[in-house]
mmCIF file of C-alpha atoms (C1' of nucleotides) in Angstrom:
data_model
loop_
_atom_site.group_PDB
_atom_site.id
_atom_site.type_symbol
_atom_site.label_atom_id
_atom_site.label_comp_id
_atom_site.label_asym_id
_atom_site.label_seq_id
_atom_site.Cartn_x
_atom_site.Cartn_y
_atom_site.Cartn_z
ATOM 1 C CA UNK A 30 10.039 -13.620 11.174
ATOM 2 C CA UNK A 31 9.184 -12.340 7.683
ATOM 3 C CA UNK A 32 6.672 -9.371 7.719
ATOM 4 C CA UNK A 33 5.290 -8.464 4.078
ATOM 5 C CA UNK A 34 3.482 -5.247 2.715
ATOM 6 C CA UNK A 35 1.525 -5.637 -0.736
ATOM 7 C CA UNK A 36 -0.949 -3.200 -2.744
ATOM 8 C CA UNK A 37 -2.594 -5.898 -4.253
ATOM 9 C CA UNK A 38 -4.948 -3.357 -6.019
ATOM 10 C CA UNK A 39 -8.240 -5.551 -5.190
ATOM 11 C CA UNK A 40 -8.388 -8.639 -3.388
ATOM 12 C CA UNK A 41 -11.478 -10.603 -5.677
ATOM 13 C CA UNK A 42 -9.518 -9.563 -8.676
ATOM 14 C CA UNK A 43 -5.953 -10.496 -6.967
ATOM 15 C CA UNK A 44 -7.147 -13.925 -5.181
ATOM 16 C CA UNK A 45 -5.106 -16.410 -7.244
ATOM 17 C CA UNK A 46 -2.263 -14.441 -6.856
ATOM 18 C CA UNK A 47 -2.300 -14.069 -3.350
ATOM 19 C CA UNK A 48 -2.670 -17.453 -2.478
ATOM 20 C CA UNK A 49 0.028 -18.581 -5.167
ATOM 21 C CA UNK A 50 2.537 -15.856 -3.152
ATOM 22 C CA UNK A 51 1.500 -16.747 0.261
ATOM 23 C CA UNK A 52 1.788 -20.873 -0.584
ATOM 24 C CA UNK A 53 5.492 -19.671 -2.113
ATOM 25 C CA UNK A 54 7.041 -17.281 0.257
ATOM 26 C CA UNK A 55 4.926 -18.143 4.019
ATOM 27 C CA UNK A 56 5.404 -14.723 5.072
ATOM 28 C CA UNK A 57 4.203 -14.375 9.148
ATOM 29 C CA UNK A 58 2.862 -11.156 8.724
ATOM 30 C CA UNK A 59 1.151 -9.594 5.671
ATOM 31 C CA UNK A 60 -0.185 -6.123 5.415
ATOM 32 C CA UNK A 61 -2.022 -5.827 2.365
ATOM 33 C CA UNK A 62 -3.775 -2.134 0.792
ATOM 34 C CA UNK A 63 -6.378 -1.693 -1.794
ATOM 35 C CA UNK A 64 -8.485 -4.293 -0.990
ATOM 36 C CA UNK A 65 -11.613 -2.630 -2.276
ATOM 37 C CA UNK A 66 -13.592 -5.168 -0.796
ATOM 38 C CA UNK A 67 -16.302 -4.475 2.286
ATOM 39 C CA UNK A 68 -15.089 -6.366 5.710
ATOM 40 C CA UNK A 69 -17.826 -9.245 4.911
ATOM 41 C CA UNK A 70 -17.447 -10.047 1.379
ATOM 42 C CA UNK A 71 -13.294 -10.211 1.822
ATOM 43 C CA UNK A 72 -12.531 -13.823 0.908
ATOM 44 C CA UNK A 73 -11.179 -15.049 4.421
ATOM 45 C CA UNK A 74 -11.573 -18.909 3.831
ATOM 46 C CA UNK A 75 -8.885 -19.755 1.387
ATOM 47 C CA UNK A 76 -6.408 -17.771 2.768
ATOM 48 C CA UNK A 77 -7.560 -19.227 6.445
ATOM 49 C CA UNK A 78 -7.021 -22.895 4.787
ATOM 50 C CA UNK A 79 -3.600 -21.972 4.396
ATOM 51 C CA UNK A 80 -3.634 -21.375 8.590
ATOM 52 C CA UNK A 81 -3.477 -17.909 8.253
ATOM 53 C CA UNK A 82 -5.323 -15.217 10.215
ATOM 54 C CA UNK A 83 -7.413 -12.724 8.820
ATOM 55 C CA UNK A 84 -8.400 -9.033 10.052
ATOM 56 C CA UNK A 85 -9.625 -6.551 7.529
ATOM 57 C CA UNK A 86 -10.942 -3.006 7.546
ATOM 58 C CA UNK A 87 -12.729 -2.812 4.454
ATOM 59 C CA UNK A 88 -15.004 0.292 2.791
ATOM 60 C CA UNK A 89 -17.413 -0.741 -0.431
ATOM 61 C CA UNK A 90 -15.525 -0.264 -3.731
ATOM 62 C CA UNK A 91 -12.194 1.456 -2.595
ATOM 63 C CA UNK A 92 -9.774 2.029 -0.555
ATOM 64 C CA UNK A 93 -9.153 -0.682 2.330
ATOM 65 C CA UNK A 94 -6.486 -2.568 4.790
ATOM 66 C CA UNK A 95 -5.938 -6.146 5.660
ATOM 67 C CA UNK A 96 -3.238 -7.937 8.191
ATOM 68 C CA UNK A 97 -2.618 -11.363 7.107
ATOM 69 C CA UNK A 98 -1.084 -13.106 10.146
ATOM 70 C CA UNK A 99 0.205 -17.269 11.052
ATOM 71 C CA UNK A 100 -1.062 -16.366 14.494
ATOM 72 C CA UNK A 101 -3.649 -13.775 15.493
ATOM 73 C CA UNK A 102 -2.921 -10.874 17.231
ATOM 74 C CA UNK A 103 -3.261 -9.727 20.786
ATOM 75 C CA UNK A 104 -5.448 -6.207 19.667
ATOM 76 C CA UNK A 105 -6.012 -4.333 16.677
ATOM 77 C CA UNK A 106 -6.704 -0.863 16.261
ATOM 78 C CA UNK A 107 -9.229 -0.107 12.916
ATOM 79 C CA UNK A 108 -8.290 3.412 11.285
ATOM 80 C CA UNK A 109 -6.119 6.529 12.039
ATOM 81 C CA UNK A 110 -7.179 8.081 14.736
ATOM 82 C CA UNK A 111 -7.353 11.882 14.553
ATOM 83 C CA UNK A 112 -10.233 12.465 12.328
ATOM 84 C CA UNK A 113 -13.777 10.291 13.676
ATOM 85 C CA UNK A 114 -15.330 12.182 10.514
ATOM 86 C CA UNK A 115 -13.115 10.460 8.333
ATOM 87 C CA UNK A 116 -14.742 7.376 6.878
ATOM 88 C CA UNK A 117 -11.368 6.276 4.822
ATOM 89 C CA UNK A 118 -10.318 2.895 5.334
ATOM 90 C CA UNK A 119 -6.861 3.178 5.261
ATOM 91 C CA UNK A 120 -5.254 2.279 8.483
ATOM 92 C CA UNK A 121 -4.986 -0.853 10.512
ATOM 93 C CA UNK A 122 -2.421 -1.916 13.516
ATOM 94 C CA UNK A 123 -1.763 -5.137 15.154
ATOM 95 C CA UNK A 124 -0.139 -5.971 18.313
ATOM 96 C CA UNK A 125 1.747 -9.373 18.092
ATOM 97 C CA UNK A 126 2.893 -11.491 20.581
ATOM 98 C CA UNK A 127 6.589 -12.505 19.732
ATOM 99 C CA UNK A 128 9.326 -14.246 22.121
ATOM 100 C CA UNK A 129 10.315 -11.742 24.551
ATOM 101 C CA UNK A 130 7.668 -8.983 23.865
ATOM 102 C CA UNK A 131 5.328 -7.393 21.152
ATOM 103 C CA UNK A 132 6.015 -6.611 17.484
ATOM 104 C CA UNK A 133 3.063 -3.319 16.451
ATOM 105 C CA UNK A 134 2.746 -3.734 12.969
ATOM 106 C CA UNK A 135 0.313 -1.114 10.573
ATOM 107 C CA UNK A 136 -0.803 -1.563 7.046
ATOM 108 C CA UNK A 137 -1.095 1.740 5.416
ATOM 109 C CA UNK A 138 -2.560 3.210 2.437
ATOM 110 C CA UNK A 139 -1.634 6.427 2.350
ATOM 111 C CA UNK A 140 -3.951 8.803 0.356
ATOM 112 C CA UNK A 141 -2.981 9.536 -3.284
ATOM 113 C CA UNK A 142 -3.633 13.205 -3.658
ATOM 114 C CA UNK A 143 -3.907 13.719 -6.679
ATOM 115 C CA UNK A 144 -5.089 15.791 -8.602
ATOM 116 C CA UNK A 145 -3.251 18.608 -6.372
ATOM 117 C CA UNK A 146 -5.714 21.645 -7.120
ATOM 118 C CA UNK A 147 -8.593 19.476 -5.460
ATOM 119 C CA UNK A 148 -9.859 18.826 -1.585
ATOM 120 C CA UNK A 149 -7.703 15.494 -2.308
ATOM 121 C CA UNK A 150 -4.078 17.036 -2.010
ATOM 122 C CA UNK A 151 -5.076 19.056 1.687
ATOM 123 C CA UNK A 152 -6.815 15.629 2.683
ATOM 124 C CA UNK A 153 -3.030 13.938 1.962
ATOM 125 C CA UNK A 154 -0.959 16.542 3.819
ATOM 126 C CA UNK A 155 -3.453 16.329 6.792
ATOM 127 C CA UNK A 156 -3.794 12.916 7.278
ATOM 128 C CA UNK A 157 0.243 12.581 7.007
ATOM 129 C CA UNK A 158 0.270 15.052 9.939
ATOM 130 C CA UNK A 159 -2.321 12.911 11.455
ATOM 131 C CA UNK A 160 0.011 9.923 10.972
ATOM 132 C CA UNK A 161 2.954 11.469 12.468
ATOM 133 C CA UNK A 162 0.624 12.565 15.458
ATOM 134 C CA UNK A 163 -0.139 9.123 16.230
ATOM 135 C CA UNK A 164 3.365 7.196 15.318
ATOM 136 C CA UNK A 165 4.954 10.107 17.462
ATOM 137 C CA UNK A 166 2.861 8.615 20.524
ATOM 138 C CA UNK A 167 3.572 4.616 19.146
ATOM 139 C CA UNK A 168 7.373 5.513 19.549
ATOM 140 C CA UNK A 169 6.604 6.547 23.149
ATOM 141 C CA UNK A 170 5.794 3.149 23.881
ATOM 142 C CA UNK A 171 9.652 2.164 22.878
ATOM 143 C CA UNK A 172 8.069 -1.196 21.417
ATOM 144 C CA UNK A 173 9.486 -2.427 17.599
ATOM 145 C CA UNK A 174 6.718 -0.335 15.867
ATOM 146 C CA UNK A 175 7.183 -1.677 11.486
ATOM 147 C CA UNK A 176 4.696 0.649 9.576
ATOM 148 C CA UNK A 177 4.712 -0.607 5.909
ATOM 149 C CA UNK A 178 2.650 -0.190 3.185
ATOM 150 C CA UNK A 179 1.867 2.148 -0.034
ATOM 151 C CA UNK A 180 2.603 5.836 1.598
ATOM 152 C CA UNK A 181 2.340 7.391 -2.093
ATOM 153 C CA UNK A 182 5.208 8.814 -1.541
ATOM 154 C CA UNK A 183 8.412 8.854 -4.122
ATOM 155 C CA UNK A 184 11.090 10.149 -1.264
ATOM 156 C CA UNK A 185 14.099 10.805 -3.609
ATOM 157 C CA UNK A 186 14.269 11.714 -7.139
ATOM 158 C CA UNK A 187 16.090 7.879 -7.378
ATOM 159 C CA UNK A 188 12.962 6.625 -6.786
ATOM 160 C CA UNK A 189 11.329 7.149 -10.098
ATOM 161 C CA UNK A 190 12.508 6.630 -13.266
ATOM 162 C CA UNK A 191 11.787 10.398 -14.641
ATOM 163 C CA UNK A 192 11.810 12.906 -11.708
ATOM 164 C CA UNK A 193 10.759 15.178 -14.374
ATOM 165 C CA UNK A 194 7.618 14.082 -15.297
ATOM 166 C CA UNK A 195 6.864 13.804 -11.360
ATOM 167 C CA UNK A 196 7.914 17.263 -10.564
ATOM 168 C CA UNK A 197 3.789 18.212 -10.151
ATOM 169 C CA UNK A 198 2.968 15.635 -8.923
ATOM 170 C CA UNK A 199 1.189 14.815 -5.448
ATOM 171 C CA UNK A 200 3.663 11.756 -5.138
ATOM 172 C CA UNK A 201 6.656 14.099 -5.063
ATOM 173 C CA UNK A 202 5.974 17.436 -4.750
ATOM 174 C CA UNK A 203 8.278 19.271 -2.245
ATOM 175 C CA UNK A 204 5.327 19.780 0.494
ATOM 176 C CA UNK A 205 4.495 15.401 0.354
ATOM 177 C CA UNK A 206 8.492 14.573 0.560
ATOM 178 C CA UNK A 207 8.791 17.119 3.462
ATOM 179 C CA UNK A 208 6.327 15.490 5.122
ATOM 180 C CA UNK A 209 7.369 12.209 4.922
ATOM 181 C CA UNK A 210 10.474 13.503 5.595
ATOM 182 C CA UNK A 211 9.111 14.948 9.145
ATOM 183 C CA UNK A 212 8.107 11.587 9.684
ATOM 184 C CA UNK A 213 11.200 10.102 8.923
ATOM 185 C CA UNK A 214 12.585 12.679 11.458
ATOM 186 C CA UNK A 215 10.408 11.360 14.608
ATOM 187 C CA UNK A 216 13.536 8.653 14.774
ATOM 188 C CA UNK A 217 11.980 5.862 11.732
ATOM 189 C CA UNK A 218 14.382 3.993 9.805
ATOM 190 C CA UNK A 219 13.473 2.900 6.229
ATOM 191 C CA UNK A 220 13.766 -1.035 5.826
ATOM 192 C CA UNK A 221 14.807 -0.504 2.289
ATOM 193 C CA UNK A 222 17.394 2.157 2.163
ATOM 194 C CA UNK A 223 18.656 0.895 5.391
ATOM 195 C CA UNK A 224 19.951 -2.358 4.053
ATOM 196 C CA UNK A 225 20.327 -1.132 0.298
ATOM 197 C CA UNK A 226 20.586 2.976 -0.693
ATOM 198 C CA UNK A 227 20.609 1.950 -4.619
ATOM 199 C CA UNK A 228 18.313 4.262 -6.621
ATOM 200 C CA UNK A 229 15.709 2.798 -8.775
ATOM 201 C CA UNK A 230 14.608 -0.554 -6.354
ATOM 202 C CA UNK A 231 10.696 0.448 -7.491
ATOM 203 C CA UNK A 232 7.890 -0.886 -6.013
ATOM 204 C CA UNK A 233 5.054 0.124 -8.786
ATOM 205 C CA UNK A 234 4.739 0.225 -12.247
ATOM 206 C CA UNK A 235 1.938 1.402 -14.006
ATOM 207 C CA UNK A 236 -0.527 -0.682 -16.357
ATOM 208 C CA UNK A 237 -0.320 1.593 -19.345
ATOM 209 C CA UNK A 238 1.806 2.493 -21.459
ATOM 210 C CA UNK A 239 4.435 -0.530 -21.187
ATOM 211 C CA UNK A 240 6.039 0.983 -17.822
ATOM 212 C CA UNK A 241 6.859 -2.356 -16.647
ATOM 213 C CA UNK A 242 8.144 -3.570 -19.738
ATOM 214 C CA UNK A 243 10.555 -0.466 -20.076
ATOM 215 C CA UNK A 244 10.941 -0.310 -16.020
ATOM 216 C CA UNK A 245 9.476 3.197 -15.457
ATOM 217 C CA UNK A 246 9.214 2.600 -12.146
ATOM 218 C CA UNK A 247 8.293 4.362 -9.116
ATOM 219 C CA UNK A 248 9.354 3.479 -5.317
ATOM 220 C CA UNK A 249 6.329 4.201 -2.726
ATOM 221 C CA UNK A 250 5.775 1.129 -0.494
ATOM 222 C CA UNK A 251 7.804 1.710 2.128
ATOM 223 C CA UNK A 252 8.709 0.090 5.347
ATOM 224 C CA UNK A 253 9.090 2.216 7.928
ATOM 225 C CA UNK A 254 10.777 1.221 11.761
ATOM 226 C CA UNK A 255 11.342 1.675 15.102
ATOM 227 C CA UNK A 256 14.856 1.724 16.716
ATOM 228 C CA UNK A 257 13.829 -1.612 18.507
ATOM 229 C CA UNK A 258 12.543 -2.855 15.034
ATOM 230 C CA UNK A 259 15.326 -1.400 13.108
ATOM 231 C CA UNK A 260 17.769 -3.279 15.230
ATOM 232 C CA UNK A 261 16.517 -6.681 14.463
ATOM 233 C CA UNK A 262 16.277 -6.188 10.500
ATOM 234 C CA UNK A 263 18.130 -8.711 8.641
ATOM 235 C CA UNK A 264 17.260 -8.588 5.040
ATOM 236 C CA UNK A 265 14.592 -6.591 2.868
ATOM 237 C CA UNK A 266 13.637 -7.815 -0.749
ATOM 238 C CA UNK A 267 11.260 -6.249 -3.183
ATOM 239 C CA UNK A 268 9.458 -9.408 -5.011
ATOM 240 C CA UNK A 269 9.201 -7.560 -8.631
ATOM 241 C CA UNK A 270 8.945 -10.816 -10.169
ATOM 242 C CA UNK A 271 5.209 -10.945 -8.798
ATOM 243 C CA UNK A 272 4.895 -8.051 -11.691
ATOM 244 C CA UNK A 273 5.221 -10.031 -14.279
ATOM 245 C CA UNK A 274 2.975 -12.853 -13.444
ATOM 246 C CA UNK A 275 -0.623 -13.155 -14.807
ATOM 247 C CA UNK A 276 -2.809 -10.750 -13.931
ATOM 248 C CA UNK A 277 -0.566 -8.922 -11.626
ATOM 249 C CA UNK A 278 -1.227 -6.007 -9.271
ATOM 250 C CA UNK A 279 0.255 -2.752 -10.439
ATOM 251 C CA UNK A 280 2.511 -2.537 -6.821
ATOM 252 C CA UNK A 281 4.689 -5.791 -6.055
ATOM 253 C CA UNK A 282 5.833 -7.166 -2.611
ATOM 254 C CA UNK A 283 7.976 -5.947 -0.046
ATOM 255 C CA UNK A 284 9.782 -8.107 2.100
ATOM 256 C CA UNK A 285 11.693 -7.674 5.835
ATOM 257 C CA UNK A 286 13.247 -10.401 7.316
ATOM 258 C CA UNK A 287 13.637 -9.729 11.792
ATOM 259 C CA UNK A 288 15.247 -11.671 14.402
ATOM 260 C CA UNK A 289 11.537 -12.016 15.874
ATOM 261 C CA UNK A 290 10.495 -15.288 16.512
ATOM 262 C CA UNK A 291 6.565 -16.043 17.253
ATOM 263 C CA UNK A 292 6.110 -16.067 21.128
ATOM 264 C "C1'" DA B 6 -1.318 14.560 -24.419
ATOM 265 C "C1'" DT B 7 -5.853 14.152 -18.065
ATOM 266 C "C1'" DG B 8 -4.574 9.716 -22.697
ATOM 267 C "C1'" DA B 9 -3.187 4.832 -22.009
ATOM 268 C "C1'" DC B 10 -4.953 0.392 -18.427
ATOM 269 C "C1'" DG B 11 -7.168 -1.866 -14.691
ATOM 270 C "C1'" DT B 12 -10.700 -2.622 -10.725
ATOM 271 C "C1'" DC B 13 -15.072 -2.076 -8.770
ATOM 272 C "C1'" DA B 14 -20.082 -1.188 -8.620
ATOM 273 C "C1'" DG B 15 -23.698 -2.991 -10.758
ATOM 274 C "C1'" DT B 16 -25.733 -2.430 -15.187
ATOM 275 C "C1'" DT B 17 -23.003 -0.234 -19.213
ATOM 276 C "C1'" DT B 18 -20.567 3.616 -17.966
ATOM 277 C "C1'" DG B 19 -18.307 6.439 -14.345
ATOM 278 C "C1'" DA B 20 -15.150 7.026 -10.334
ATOM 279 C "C1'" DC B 21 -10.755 6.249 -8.983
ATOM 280 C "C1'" DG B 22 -5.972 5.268 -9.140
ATOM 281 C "C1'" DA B 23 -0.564 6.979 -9.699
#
DNA sequence: ATGACGTCAGTTTGACGA
């Protein structure tokens, strides 16, 4: 079973592209961020022509989760819980039927932060504390629990291309890597450095000022696992070819391959 | 160098991103 995570920085704008990567690659599961499209203008039917199922959990302009799925799953569970005063879309969790059990799989669009002197850094830090509140009660459940998506999080200074320029950042600064850190700690494995502790596999590169073209990269989608996930990982792949296609998102695909098979 | 470059909302320029 190959489960997929994708910023695809605005699905009308991103359409083509998605459908091209989908046709190519047949992922089972996609979790998709930055939608920026409301629940009921998100273009379902060509990607349901291709037999896939849709769930989304959309806001107007910004911000918003999809799970992209070759069969539907059993429940879904529409933003973090934690905060019912927080009208972010930037959480949604499936529960998949595979052979032999469930697979729980989240898309997740972690908040920026930035600038760090604003309400938006505090609003990071607490809704990472509010993630590792709820994935601490997911690993209860002792089910293969995969949360992937674009945490906005640089982990090591391997991940970027300049950890100098990134020193101030939100991304990296010593309070967001502790965190994710903490979260790390609850007993997740990361798909990537699991199979592949390289520096410098990026998942983003910037629009401007040729970052892709010089590969000043940073790595922030992550795929983060349960033991019972973690133990059937075979493979993980970051697609940066998708970056240099027309019209590309600024984040690229990341890939996990599991010894799950589709109940 | 709070800039470049891109998307969205919805009217032409501002908010937001990383």
């Amino acid at each position: 079973m190959k489960i997929a995570t994708w910023n695809i920085n605005g699905i009308k704008a991103r359409q083509d592209n998605l459908l091209a990567w989908l046709s190519a690659e047949s992922p089972d599961i996609l979790c998709l961020q930055e939608i920026k499209s409301q629940d009921e203008s998100f273009p379902r039917a060509p990607i349901e022509a291709l037999g896939y199922h849709v769930e989304t959990h959309g806001q107007k302009g910004f911000n918003g989760v999809a799970l992209i799925s070759k069969k539907a799953p059993d429940e879904t569970c529409r933003g973090l819980p934690g905060a019912e005063d927080d009208i972010q879309s930037r959480y949604i969790e499936g529960v998949f039927s595979v052979a032999g059990g469930v697979v729980r799989v989240a898309s997740i669009y972690l908040p920026n932060g930035n600038p760090v002197d604003s309400d938006k850094y505090p609003y990071k830090l607490a809704w990472m504390s509010r993630l590792k509140d709820h994935v601490s009660q997911q690993l209860a459940l002792e089910e293969p629990l995969i949360l992937a998506g674009d945490y906005n999080v640089i982990p090591r200074p391997g991940d970027c291309h300049d950890p100098d320029l990134w020193a101030g950042d939100a991304l990296f600064l010593p309070a967001t890597r502790d965190a994710f850190n903490t979260l790390c700690a609850l007993g997740l494995y990361d798909a990537v450095t699991s199979t592949d502790d390289a520096a410098g596999q990026y998942t983003f590169w910037d629009y401007q000022a040729g970052a892709w073209q010089k590969n000043n990269g940073i790595r922030i989608d992550h795929m983060l696992l349960s033991c019972e996930a973690a133990d059937r990982l075979r493979t993980t792949i970051i697609d940066k070819n998708v970056r240099g296609w027309e019209k590309p998102s600024d984040h690229v695909p990341l890939v996990a391959e599991f010894s799950f098979d589709w109940a």
